[in-house]
Structures are given as C-alpha cells and as structure tokens.
Short mmCIF file of C-alpha atoms and ligand atoms in Angstrom, two decimals:
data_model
loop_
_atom_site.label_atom_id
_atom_site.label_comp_id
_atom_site.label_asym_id
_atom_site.label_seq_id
_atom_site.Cartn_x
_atom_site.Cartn_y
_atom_site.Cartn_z
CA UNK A 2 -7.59 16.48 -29.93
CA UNK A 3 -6.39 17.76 -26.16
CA UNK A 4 -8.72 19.44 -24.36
CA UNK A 5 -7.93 22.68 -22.78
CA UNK A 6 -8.43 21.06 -19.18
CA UNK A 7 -5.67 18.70 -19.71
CA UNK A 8 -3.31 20.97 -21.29
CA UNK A 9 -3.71 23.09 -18.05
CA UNK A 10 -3.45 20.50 -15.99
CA UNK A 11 0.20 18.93 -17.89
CA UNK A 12 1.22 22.40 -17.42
CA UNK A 13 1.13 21.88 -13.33
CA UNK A 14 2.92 18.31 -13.67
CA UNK A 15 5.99 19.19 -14.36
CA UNK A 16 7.69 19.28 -10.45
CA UNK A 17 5.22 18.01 -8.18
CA UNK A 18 6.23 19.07 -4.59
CA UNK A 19 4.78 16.55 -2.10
CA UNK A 20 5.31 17.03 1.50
CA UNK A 21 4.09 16.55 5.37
CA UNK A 22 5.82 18.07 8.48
CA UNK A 23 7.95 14.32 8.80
CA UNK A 24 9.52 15.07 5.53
CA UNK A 25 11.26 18.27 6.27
CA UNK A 26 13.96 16.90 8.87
CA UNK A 27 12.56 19.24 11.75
CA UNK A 28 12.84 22.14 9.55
CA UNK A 29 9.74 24.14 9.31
CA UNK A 30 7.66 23.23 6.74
CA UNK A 31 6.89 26.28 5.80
CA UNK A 32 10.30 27.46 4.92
CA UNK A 33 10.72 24.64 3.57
CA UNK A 34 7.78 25.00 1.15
CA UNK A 35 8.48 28.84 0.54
CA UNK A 36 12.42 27.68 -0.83
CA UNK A 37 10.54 24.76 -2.78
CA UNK A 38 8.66 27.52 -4.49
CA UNK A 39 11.25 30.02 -4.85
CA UNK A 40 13.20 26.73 -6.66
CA UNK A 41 10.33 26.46 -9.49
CA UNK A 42 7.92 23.73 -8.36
CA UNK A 43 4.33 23.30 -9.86
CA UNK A 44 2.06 22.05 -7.81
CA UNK A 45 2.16 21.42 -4.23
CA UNK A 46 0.70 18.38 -2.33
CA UNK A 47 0.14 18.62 1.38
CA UNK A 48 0.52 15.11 2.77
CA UNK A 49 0.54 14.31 6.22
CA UNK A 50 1.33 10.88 7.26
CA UNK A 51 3.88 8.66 9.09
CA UNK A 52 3.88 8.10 12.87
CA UNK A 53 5.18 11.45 13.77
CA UNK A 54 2.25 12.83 11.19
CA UNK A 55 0.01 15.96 12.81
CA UNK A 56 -3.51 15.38 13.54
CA UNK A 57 -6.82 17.42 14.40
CA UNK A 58 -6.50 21.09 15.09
CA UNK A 59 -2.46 21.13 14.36
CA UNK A 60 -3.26 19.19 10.76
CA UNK A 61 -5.86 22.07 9.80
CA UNK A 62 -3.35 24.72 11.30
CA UNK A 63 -0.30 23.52 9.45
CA UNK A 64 -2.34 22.89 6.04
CA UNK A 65 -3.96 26.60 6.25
CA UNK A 66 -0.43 27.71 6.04
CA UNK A 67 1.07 26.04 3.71
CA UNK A 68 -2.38 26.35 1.67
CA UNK A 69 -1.88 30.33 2.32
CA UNK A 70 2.19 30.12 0.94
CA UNK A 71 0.56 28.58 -1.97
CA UNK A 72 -2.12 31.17 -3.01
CA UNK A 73 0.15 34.44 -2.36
CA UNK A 74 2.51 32.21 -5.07
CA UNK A 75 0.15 30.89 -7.53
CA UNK A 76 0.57 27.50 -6.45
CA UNK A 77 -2.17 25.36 -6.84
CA UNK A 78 -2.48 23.41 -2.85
CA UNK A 79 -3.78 19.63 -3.27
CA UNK A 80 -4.29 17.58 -0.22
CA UNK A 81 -3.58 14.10 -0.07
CA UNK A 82 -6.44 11.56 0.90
CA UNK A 83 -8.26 13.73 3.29
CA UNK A 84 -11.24 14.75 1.44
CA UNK A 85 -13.03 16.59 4.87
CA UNK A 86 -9.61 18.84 4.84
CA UNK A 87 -9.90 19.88 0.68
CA UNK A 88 -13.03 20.59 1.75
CA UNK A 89 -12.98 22.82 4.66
CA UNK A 90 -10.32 24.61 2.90
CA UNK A 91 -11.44 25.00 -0.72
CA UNK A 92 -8.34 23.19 -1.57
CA UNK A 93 -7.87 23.48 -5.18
CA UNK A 94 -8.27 19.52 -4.96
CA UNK A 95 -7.19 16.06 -4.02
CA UNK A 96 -5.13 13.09 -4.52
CA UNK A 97 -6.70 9.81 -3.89
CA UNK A 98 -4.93 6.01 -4.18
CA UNK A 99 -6.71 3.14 -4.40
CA UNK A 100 -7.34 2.53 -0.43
CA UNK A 101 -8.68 6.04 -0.42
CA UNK A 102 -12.66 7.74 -1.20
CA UNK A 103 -13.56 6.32 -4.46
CA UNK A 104 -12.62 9.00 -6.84
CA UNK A 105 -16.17 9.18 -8.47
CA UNK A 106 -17.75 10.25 -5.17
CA UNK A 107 -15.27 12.84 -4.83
CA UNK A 108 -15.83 13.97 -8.68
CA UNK A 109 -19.15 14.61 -7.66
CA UNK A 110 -18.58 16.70 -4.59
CA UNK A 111 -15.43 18.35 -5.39
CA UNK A 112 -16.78 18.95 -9.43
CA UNK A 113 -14.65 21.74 -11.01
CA UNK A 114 -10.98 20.79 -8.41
CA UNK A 115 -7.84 18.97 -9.43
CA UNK A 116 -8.43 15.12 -8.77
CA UNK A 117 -5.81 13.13 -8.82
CA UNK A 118 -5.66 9.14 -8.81
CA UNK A 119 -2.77 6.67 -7.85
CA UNK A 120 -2.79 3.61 -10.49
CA UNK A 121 -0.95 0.64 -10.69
CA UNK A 122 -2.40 -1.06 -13.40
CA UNK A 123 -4.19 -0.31 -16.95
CA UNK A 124 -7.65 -1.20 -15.37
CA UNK A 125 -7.20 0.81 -12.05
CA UNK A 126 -6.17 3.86 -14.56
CA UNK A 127 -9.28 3.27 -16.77
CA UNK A 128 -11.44 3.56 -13.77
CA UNK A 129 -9.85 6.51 -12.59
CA UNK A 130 -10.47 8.07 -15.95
CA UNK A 131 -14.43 6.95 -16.32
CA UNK A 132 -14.25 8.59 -12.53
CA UNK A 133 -13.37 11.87 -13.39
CA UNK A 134 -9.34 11.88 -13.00
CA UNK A 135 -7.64 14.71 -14.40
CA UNK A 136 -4.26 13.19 -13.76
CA UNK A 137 -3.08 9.42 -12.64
CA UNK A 138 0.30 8.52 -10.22
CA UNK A 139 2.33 5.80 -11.39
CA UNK A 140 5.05 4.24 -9.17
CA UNK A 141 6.80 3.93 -7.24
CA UNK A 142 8.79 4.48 -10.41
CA UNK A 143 12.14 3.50 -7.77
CA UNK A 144 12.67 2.87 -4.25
CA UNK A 145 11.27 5.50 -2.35
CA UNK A 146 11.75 5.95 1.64
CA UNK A 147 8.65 8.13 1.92
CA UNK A 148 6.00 5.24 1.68
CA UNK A 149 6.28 2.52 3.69
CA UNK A 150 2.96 0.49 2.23
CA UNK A 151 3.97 1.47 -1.31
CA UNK A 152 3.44 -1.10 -4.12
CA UNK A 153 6.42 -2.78 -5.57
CA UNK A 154 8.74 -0.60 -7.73
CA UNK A 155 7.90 -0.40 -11.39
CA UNK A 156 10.40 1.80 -12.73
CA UNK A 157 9.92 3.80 -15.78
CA UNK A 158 8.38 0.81 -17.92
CA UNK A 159 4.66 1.20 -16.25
CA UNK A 160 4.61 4.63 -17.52
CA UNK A 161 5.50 3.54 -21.15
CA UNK A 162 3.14 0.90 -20.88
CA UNK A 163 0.44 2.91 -20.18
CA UNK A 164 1.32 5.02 -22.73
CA UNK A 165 2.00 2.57 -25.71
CA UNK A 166 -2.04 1.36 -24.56
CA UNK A 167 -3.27 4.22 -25.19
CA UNK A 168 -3.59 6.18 -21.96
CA UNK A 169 -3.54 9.75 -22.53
CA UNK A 170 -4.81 11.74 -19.51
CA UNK A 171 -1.70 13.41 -17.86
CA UNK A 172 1.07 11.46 -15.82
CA UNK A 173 2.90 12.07 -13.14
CA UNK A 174 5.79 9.70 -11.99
CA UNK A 175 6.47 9.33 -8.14
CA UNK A 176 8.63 7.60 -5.65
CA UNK A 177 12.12 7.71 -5.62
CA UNK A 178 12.95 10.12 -8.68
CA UNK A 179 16.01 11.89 -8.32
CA UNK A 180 17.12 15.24 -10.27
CA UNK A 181 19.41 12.94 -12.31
CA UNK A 182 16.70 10.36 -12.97
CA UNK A 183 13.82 12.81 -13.81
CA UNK A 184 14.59 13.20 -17.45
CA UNK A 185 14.05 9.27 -17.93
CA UNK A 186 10.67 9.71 -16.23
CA UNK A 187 9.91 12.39 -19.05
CA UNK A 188 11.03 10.51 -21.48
CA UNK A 189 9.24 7.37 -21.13
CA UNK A 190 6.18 9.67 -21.47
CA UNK A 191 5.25 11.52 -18.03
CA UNK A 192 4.21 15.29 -18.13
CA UNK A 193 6.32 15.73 -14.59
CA UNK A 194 7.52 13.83 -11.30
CA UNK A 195 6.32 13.99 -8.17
CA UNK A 196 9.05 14.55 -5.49
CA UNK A 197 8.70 14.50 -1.56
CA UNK A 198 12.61 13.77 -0.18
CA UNK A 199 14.72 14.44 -2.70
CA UNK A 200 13.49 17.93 -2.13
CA UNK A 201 11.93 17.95 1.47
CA UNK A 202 15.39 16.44 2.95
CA UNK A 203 17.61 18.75 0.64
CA UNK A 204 20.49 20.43 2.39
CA UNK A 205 19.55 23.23 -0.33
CA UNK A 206 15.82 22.45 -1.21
CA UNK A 207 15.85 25.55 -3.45
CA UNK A 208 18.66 24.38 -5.39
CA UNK A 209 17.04 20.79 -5.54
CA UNK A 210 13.90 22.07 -6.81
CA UNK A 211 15.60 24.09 -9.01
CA UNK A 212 17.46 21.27 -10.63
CA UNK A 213 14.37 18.87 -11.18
CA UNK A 214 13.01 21.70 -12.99
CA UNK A 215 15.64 21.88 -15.42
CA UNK A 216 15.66 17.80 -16.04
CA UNK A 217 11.66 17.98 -16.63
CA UNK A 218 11.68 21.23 -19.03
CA UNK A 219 11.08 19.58 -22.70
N1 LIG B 17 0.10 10.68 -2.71
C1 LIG B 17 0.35 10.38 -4.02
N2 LIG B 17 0.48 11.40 -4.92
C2 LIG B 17 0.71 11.08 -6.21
C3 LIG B 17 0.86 12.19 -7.24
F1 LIG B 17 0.30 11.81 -8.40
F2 LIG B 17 0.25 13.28 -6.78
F3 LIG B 17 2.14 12.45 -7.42
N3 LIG B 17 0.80 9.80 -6.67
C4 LIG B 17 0.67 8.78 -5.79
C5 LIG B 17 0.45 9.04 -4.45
C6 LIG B 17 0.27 7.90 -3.48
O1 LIG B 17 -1.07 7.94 -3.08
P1 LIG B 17 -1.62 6.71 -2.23
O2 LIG B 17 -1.43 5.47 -3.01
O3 LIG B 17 -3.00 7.03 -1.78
O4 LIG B 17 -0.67 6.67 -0.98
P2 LIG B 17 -0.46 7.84 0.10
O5 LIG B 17 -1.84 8.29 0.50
O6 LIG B 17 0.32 7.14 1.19
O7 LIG B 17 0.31 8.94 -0.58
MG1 LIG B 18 -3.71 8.00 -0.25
#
C-alpha cells in the first residue's frame, strides 16, 4: 500500500528544475526560472554553488525571488544543503547529500517539509529512509558538468538496482539526463529527473523544459 505522502510527493518528481545563478549563462535567473515554469517543470531546487556562487545578503536576495516565482506558480521551492536558508524562508524543504546535515536532524526541525537525500548505495538509501526521506537522488545517472565532486557515473542500472531490492520511496535520477535520455531514466524505475544544464544553459529553456516533460509523462 502507497501512502498518500508519497503519491504526492512522485507527483512533484517528474521534471526536477535545479539551478544557481552559475547555471544560467549570465542570464537572469529569474527569467530563466519563470520560462522553466512556463515549460512544465515540477519542482524547483535553488542551488547555489561553484566559484562564481552568491553568498550572504545576495544568496538570501536571489533565493527570496526565485522562492517568490515559485509560490505565485505553485511550485514547490527546495533549497539545496543550506538548512539556515529553508529555514529563514519557510522553504517548502531541503535536499541534503551525504557531506551535508544528517537528514534525521533536519527531519526533526524541518517535520512536515520535502526532504530530500542524495544516495549512492542501498545502505546510504536505507538510512535516508529510517531518517525521514521522502525522496532519494541517484546519480550521477551520466556525465554531468554541473558537479565537479560528483561520485562516479552510475547510469541507469543504480536506479534498477535499487528498485529490484526493494526500495520503494520515490526516485529521482540526476546528472547528465538529457530530453532524449529521460525516458530510460523512467523506465528503469524513477518517478522523474532532475535537470540543472540541459535546461539552465538552453538556448530555449522553455522549449527544453517542455520536452523533458513529454519524455517523463507515463
Ligand atoms: N543537489 C542534489 N539534488 C538531487 C535531487 F534529488 F534533488 F535531484 N539529487 C542529488 C543532489 C546532489 O546533492 P549533493 O550530493 O549534496 O551535492 P550538491 O550539494 O553539490 O548538489
Ligand atoms: Mg549537498
């Protein structure tokens, strides 16, 4: 039997929109997420990191717009690892890896928000569940350019594996998926993919986002 919880949440997998002011090519990032949107994502991620990545003031600034984009659209906004930010924004929640706050702390701070956990392996995904997660990240699923410290690439076979063991929270594939590769993320038994380039860097991110949402429709 699937809870109600994790039928909502597969219902917000399906294109995961991840993004950070280095991702958009100098474009605003706000367009840029307003196009994403108008394209058919599900879920937005604010993430910013890299060398050129915001800080202080001009972090909180940039994620209280993009958070505000999200609400007048029904987006849910998730920030990525910085749990003081989710908080001192209400963020409808968080994405934490491995490296990151221990998911269980954040379960019990952050109780009734979207926590999301980065897994690599069936043990790390266990944990995540006994924590709390309501959905884990597998990859990178292929070569991404958006994460320079990112694990080794497992392509589509981690997700199955998971899968075929018995993991049934909600999955979301990341790193490198393309709008031609998506369906093969789907079909080895992910309820979406989570995209930062492919649609960040688009010469027509609408378009883009449009077109992932079409490979990840069952
Ligand atoms: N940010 C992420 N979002 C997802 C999601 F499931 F949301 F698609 N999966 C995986 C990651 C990677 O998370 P992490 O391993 O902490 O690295 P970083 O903080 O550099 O992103
Ligand atoms: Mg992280």
């Amino acid at each position: 039997m699937v809870d109600k919880r994790t039928e909502q949440i597969k219902e917000l997998l399906p294109v995961y929109f991840i993004m950070g002011s280095s991702n958009c090519n100098g474009r605003n990032p706000v367009d840029v997420l307003e196009e994403a949107i108008a394209g058919g994502i599900t879920l937005f991620q604010f993430r910013e990191k890299g060398e050129s990545a915001l800080t202080g003031k001009e972090k909180v600034r940039l994620a209280e717009r993009l958070q505000k984009v999200c609400q007048e659209n029904h987006i849910p906004f998730i920030v990525n690892d910085d749990f003081e930010l989710a908080i001192e924004l209400d963020a409808d929640g968080i994405h934490v890896g491995q490296d990151d706050l221990a998911a269980v702390i954040i379960r019990e701070k952050f109780s009734n928000k979207i926590l999301g956990v980065s897994a690599h392996t069936i043990e790390e995904a266990e944990q995540a569940i006994k924590d709390g997660a309501d959905y884990l990240g597998l990859g990178p699923i292929y070569p991404t350019r958006s994460k320079d410290d990112a694990e080794e690439v497992a392509g589509t076979e981690i997700i199955k594996r998971f899968r075929d063991h018995g993991i049934t929270l909600p999955i979301v594939g990341i790193g490198g998926i393309s709008p031609e590769s998506a369906e093969q993320v789907i079909q080895a038994g992910a309820d979406g993919v989570a995209v930062i380039s492919s649609i960040a860097s688009s010469s027509d991110v609408e378009e883009t986002a449009k077109s992932f949402l079409r490979a990840t429709s069952k």
